[in-house]
PDB file of C-alpha atoms in Angstrom:
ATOM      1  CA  UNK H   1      66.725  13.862  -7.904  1.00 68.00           C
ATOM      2  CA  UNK H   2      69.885  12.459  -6.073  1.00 75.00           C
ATOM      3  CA  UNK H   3      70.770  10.541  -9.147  1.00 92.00           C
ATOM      4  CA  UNK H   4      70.107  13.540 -11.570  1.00 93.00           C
ATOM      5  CA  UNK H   5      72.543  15.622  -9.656  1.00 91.00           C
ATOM      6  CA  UNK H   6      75.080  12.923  -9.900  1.00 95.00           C
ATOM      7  CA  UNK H   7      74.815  12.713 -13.579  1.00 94.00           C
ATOM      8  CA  UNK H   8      75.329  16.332 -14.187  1.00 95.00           C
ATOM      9  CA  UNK H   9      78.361  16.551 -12.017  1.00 95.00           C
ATOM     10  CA  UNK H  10      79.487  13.688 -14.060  1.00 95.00           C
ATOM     11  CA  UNK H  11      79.111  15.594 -17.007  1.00 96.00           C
ATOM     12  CA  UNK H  12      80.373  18.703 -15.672  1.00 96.00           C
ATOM     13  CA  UNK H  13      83.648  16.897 -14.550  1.00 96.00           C
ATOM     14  CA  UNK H  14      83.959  15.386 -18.171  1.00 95.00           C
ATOM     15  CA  UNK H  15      82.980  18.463 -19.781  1.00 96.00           C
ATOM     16  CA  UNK H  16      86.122  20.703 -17.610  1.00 95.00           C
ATOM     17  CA  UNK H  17      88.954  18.071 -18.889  1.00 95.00           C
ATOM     18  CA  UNK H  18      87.383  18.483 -22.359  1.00 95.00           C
ATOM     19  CA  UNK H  19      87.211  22.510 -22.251  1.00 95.00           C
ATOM     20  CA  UNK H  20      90.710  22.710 -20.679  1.00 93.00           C
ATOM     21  CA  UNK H  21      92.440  21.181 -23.674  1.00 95.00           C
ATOM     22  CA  UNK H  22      90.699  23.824 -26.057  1.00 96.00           C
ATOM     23  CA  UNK H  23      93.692  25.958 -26.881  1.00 96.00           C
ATOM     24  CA  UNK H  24      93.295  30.234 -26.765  1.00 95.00           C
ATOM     25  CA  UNK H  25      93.479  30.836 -30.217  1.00 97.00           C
ATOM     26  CA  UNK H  26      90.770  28.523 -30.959  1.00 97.00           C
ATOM     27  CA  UNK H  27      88.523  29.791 -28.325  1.00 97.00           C
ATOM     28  CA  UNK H  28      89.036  33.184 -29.449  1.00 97.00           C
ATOM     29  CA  UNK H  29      88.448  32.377 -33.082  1.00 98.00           C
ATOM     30  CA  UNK H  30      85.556  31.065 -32.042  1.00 98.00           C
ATOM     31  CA  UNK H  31      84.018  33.505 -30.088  1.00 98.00           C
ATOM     32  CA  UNK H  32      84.701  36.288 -33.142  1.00 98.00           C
ATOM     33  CA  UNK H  33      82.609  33.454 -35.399  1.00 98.00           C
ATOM     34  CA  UNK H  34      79.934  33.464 -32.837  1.00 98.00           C
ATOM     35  CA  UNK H  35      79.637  37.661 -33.120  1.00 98.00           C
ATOM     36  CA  UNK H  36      79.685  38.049 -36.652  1.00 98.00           C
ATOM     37  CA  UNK H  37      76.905  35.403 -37.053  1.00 98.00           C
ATOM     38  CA  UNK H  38      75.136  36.991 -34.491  1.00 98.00           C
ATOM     39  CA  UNK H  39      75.128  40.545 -36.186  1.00 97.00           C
ATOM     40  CA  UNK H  40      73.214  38.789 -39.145  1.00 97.00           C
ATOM     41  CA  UNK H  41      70.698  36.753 -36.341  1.00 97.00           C
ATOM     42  CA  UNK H  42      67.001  38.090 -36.758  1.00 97.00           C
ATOM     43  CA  UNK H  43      66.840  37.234 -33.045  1.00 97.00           C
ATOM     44  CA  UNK H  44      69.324  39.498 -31.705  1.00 98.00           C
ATOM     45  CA  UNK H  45      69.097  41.779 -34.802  1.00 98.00           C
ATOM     46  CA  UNK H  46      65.575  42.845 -33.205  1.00 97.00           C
ATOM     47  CA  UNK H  47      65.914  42.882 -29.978  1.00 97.00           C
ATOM     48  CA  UNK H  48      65.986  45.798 -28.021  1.00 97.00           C
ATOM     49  CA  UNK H  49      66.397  44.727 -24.806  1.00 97.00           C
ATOM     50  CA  UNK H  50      68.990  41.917 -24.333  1.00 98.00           C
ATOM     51  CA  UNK H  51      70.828  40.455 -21.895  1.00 98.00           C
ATOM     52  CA  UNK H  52      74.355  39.051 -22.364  1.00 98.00           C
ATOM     53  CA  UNK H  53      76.533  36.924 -19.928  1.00 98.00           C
ATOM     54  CA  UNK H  54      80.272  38.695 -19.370  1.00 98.00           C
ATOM     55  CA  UNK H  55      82.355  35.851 -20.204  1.00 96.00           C
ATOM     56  CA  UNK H  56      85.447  33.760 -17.612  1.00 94.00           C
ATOM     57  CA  UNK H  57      88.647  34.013 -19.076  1.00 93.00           C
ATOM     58  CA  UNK H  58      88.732  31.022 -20.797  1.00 92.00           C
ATOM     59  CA  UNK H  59      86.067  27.842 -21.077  1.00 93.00           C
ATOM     60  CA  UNK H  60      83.555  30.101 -22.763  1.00 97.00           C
ATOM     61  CA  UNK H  61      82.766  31.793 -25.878  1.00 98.00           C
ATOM     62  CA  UNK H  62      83.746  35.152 -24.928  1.00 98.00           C
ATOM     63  CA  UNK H  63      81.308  37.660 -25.281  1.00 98.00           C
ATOM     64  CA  UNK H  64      83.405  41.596 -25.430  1.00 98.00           C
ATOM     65  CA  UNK H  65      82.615  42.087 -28.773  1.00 98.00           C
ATOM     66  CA  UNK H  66      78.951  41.029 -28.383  1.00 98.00           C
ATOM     67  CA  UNK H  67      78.523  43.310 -25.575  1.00 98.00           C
ATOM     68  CA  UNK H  68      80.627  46.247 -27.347  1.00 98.00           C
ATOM     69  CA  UNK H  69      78.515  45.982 -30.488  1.00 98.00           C
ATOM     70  CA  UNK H  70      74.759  45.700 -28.661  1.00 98.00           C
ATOM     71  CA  UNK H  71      76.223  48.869 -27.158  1.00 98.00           C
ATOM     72  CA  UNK H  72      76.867  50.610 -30.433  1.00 98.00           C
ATOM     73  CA  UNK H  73      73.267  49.196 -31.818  1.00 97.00           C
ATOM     74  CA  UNK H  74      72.013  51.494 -29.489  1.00 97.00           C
ATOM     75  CA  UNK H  75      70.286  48.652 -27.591  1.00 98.00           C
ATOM     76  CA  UNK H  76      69.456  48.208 -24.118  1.00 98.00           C
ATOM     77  CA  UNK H  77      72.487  45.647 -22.416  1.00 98.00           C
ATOM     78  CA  UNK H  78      71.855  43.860 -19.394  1.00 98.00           C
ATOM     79  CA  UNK H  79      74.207  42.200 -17.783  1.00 98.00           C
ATOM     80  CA  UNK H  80      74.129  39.096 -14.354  1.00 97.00           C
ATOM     81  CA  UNK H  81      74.233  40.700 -10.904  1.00 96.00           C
ATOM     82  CA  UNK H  82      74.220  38.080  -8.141  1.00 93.00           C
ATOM     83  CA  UNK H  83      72.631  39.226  -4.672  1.00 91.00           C
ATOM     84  CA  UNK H  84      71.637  37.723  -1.734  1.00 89.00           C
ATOM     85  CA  UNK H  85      67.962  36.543  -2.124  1.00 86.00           C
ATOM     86  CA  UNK H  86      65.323  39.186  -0.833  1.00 81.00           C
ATOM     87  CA  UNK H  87      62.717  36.530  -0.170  1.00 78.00           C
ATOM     88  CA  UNK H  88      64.250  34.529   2.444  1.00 75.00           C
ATOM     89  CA  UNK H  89      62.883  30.720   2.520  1.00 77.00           C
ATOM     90  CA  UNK H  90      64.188  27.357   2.535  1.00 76.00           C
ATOM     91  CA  UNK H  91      63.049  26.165  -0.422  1.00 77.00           C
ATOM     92  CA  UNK H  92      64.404  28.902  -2.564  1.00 79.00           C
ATOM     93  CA  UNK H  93      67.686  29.441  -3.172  1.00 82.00           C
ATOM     94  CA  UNK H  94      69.812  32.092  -0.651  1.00 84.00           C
ATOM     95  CA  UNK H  95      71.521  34.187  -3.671  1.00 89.00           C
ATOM     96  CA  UNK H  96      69.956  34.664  -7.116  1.00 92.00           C
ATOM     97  CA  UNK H  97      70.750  36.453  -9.912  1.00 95.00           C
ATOM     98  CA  UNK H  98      69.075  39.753 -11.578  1.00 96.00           C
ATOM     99  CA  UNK H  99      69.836  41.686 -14.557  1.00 97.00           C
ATOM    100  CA  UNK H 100      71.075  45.481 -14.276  1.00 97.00           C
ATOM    101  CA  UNK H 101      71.633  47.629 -17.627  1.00 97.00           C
ATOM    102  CA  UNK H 102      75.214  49.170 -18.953  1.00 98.00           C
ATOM    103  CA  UNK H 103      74.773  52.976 -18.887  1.00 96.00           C
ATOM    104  CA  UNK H 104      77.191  53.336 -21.751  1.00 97.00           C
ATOM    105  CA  UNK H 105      80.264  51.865 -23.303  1.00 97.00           C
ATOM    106  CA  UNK H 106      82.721  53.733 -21.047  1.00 97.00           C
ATOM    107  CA  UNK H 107      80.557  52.070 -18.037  1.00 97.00           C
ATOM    108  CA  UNK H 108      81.239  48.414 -19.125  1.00 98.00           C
ATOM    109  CA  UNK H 109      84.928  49.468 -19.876  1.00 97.00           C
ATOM    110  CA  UNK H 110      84.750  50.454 -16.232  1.00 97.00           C
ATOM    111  CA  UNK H 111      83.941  47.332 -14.810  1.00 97.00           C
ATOM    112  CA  UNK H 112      86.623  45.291 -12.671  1.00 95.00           C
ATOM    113  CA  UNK H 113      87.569  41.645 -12.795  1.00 94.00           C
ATOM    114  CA  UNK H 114      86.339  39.445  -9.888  1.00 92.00           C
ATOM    115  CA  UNK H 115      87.874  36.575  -8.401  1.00 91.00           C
ATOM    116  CA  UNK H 116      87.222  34.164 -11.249  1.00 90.00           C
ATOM    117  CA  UNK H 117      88.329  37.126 -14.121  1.00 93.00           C
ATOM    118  CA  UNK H 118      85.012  38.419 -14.614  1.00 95.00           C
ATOM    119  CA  UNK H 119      83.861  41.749 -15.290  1.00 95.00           C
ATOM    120  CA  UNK H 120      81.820  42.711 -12.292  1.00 95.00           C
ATOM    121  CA  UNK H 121      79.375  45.019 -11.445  1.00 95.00           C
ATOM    122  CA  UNK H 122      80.174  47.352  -8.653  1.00 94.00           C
ATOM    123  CA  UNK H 123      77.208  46.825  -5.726  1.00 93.00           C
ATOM    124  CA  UNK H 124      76.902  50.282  -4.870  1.00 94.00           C
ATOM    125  CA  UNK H 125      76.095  51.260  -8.185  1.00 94.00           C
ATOM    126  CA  UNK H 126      73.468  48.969  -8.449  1.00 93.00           C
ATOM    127  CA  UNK H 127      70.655  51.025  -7.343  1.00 91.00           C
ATOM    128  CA  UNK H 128      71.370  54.221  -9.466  1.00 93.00           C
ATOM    129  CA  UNK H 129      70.421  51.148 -12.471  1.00 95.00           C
ATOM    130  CA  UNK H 130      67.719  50.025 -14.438  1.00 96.00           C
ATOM    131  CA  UNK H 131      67.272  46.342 -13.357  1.00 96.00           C
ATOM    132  CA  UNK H 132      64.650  43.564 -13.807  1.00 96.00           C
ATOM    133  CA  UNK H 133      63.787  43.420 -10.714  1.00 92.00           C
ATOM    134  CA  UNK H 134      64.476  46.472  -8.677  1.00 85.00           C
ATOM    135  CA  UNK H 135      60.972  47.383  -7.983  1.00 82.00           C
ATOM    136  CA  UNK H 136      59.342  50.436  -8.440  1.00 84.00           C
ATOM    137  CA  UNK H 137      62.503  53.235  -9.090  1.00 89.00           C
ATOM    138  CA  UNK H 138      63.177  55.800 -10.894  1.00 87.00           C
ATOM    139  CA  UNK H 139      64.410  53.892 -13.611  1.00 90.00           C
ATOM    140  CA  UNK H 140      61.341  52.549 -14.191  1.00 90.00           C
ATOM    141  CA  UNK H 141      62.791  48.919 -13.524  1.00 93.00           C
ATOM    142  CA  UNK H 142      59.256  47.834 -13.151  1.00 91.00           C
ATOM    143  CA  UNK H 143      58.203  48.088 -16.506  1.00 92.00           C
ATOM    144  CA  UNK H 144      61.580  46.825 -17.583  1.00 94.00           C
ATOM    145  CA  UNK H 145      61.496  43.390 -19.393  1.00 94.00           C
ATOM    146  CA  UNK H 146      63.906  41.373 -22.171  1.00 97.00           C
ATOM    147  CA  UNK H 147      63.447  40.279 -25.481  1.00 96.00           C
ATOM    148  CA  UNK H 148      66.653  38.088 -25.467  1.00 98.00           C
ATOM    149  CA  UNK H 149      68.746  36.038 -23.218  1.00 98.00           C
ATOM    150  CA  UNK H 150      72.409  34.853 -24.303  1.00 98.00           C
ATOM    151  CA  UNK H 151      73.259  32.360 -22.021  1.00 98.00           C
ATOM    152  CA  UNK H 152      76.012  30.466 -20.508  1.00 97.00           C
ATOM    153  CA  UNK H 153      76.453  26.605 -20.315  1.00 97.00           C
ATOM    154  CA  UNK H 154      79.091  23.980 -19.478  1.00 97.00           C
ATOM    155  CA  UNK H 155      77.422  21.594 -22.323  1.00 98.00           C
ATOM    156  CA  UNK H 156      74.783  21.393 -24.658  1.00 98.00           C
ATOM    157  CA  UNK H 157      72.619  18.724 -26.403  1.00 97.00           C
ATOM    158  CA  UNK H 158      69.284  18.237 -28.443  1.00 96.00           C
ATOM    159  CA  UNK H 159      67.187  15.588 -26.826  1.00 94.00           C
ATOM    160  CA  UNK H 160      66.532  12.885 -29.376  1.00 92.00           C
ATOM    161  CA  UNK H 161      62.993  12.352 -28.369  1.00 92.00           C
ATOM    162  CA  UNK H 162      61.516  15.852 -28.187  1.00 94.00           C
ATOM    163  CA  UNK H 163      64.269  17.649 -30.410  1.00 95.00           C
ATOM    164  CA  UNK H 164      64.758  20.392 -27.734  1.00 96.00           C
ATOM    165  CA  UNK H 165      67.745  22.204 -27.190  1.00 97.00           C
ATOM    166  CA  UNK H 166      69.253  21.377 -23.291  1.00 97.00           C
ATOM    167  CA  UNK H 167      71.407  23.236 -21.336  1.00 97.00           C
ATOM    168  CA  UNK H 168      73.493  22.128 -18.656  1.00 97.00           C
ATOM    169  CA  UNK H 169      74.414  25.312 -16.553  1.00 95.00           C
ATOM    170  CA  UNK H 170      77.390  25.150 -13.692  1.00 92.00           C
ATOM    171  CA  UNK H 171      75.194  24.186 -11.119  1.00 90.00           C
ATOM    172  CA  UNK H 172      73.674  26.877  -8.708  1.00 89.00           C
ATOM    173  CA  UNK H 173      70.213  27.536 -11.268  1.00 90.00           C
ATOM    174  CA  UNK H 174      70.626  31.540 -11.231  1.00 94.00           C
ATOM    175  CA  UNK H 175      69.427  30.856 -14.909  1.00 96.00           C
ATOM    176  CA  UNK H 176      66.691  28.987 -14.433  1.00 93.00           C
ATOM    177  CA  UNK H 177      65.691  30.536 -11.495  1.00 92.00           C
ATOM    178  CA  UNK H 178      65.763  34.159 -13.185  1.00 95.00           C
ATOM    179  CA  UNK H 179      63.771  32.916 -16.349  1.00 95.00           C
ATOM    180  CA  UNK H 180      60.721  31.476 -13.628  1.00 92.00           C
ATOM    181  CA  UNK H 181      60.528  35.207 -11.942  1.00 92.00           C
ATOM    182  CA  UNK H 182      60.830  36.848 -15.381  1.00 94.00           C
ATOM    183  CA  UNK H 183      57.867  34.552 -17.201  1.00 93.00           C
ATOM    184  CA  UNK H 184      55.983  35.754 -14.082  1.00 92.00           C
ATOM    185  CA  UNK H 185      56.924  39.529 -14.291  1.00 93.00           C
ATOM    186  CA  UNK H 186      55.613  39.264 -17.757  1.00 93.00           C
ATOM    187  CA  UNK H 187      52.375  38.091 -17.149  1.00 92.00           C
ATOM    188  CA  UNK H 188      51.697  40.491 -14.091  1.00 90.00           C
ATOM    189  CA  UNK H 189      52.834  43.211 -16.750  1.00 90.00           C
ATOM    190  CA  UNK H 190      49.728  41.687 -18.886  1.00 91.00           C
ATOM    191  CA  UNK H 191      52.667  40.238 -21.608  1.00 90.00           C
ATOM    192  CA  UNK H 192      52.120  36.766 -21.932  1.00 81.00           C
ATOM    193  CA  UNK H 193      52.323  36.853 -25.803  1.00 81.00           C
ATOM    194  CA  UNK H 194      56.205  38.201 -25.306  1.00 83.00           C
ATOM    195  CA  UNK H 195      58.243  35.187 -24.155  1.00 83.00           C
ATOM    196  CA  UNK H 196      61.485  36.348 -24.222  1.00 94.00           C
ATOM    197  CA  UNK H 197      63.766  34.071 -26.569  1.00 97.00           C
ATOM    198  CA  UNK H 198      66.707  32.175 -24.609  1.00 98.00           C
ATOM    199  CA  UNK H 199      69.606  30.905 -26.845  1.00 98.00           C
ATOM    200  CA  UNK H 200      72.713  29.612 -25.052  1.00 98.00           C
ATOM    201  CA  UNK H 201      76.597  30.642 -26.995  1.00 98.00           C
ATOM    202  CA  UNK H 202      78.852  27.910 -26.770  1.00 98.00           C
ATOM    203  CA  UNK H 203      82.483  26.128 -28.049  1.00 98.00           C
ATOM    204  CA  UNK H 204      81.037  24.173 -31.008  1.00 98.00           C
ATOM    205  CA  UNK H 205      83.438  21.226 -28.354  1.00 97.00           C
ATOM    206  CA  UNK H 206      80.227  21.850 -25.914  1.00 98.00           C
ATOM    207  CA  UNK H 207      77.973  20.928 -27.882  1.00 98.00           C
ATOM    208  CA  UNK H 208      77.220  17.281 -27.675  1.00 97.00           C
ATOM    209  CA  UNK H 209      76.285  16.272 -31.134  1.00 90.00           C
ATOM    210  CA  UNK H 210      75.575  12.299 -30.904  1.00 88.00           C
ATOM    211  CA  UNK H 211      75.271  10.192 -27.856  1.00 86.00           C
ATOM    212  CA  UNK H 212      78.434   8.754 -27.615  1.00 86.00           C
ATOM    213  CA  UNK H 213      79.962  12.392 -26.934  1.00 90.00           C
ATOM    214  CA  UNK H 214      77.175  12.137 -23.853  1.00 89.00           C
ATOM    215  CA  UNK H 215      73.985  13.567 -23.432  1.00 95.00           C
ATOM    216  CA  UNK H 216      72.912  16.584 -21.088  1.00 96.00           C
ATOM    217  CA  UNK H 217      70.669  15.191 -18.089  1.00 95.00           C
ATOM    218  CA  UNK H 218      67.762  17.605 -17.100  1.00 93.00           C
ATOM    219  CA  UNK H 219      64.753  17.856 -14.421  1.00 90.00           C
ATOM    220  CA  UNK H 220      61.521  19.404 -14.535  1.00 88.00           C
ATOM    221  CA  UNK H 221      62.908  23.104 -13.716  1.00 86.00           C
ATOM    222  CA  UNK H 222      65.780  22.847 -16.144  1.00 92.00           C
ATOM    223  CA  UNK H 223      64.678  25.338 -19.330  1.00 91.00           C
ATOM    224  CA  UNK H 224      64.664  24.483 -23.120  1.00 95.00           C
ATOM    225  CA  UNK H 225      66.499  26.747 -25.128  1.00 97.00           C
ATOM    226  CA  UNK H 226      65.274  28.658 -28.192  1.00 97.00           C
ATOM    227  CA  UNK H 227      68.362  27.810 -29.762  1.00 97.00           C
ATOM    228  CA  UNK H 228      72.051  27.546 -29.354  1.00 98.00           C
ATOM    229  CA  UNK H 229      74.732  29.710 -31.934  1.00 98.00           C
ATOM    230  CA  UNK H 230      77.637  27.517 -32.046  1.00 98.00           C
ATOM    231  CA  UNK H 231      81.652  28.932 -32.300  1.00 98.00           C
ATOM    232  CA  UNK H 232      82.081  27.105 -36.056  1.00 97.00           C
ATOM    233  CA  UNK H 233      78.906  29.355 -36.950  1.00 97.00           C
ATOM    234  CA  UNK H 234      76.140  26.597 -36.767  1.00 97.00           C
ATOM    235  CA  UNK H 235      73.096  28.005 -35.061  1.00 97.00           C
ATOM    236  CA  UNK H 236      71.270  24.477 -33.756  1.00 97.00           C
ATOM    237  CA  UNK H 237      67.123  25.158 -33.287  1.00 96.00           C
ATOM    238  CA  UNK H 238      64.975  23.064 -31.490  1.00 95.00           C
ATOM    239  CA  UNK H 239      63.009  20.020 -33.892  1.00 88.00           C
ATOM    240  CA  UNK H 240      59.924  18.663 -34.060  1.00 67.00           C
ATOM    241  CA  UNK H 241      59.642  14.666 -32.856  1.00 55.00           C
ATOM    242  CA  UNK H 242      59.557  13.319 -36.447  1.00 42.00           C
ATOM    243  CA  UNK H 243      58.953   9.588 -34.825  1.00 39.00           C
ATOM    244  CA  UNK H 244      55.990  11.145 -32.703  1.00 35.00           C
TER     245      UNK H 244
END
């Protein structure tokens, strides 16, 4: 384990001098790429229940006009709230992340930057919203589920073995940890046959094409993506083992 955390901060280091030389322009040109093809994506095209990270400043494929036009679809936008953990133990991790749902378009325009530039939920409206796991409520948050994750990541690769899609995330697992509880709210909702779908948005510079560009360690609690939609429009999907 020791080793496997050393080889993702060695990535992540590499990964920060190689996302700080991508200029503004081409970040934003990306991330308007990465919208259009996803208004055309049978994925997110029929979901109805999505959740969508609210992008840093810069590093990221910047995700406004994704959230803006899930809004205007009339779906159901979730968006990361981190909390302290309600299940105190040491083997699980003191704060974790859960999902809480945009009221409307004015509410996300509402939103304030935190520390790092991100648009933030405001804790004390947190109860007065639908969430994934606020309980029973009467939002009914305990019937609430997703159909689609778009996630985050520092870098991306497909394993040349298995053909799966990896993620490396920034480090603290709210992803990974979220996905676990959610798999397991599904099946105590009786839902098995509903996985939601995960697909990561990224810089087509984090994705990690051949090994000598690197390749994206993982452990057992690290999750496979469904797919990744890439800023030069490429959406990568996971392959079979054709040497298997």
């Amino acid at each position: 384990m020791a080793s496997l955390n050393v080889a993702k901060q060695q990535l992540r280091s590499l990964m920060k001098q190689k996302l700080g030389a991508i200029s503004y322009e081409s970040a934003i040109s990306q991330s308007s790429i990465v919208s259009k093809t996803l208004k055309t994506f049978k994925p997110y095209t029929e979901a109805k229940r999505i959740s969508v990270y609210l992008s840093m400043p810069s590093g990221e494929i910047q995700t406004d006009a994704i959230v803006r036009d899930a809004l205007e679809s009339g779906k159901e936008v979730f968006v990361p709230y981190l909390h302290k953990n309600p299940l105190p133990s040491p083997d699980l991790p003191a704060r974790v992340m859960d999902m809480v749902r945009l009221k409307d378009l004015r509410d996300y325009e509402s939103l304030k930057p935190d520390r790092w530039g991100i648009p933030s939920i405001d804790p004390t409206t947190v109860y007065e919203r639908q969430r994934i796991f606020g309980g029973p409520d009467a939002q009914h948050s305990d019937q609430t589920y997703l159909d689609l994750i778009l996630m985050p990541g520092v870098a991306f690769d497909r394993d040349p073995k298995s053909g799966a899609i990896r993620r490396l995330g920034h480090g603290k697992g709210f992803y990974d940890y979220f996905i676990n509880l959610h798999k397991a709210k599904l099946s105590a909702l009786g839902m098995q046959e509903h996985p939601v779908l995960l697909f990561g948005l990224a810089l087509s510079e984090q994705f990690l094409a051949s090994p000598s560009e690197g390749s994206v360690p993982v452990g057992p609690l690290d999750q496979p993506l469904d797919g990744l939609v890439l800023g030069n429009g490429d959406v990568e999907s996971p392959t079979e083992n054709k040497t298997a």
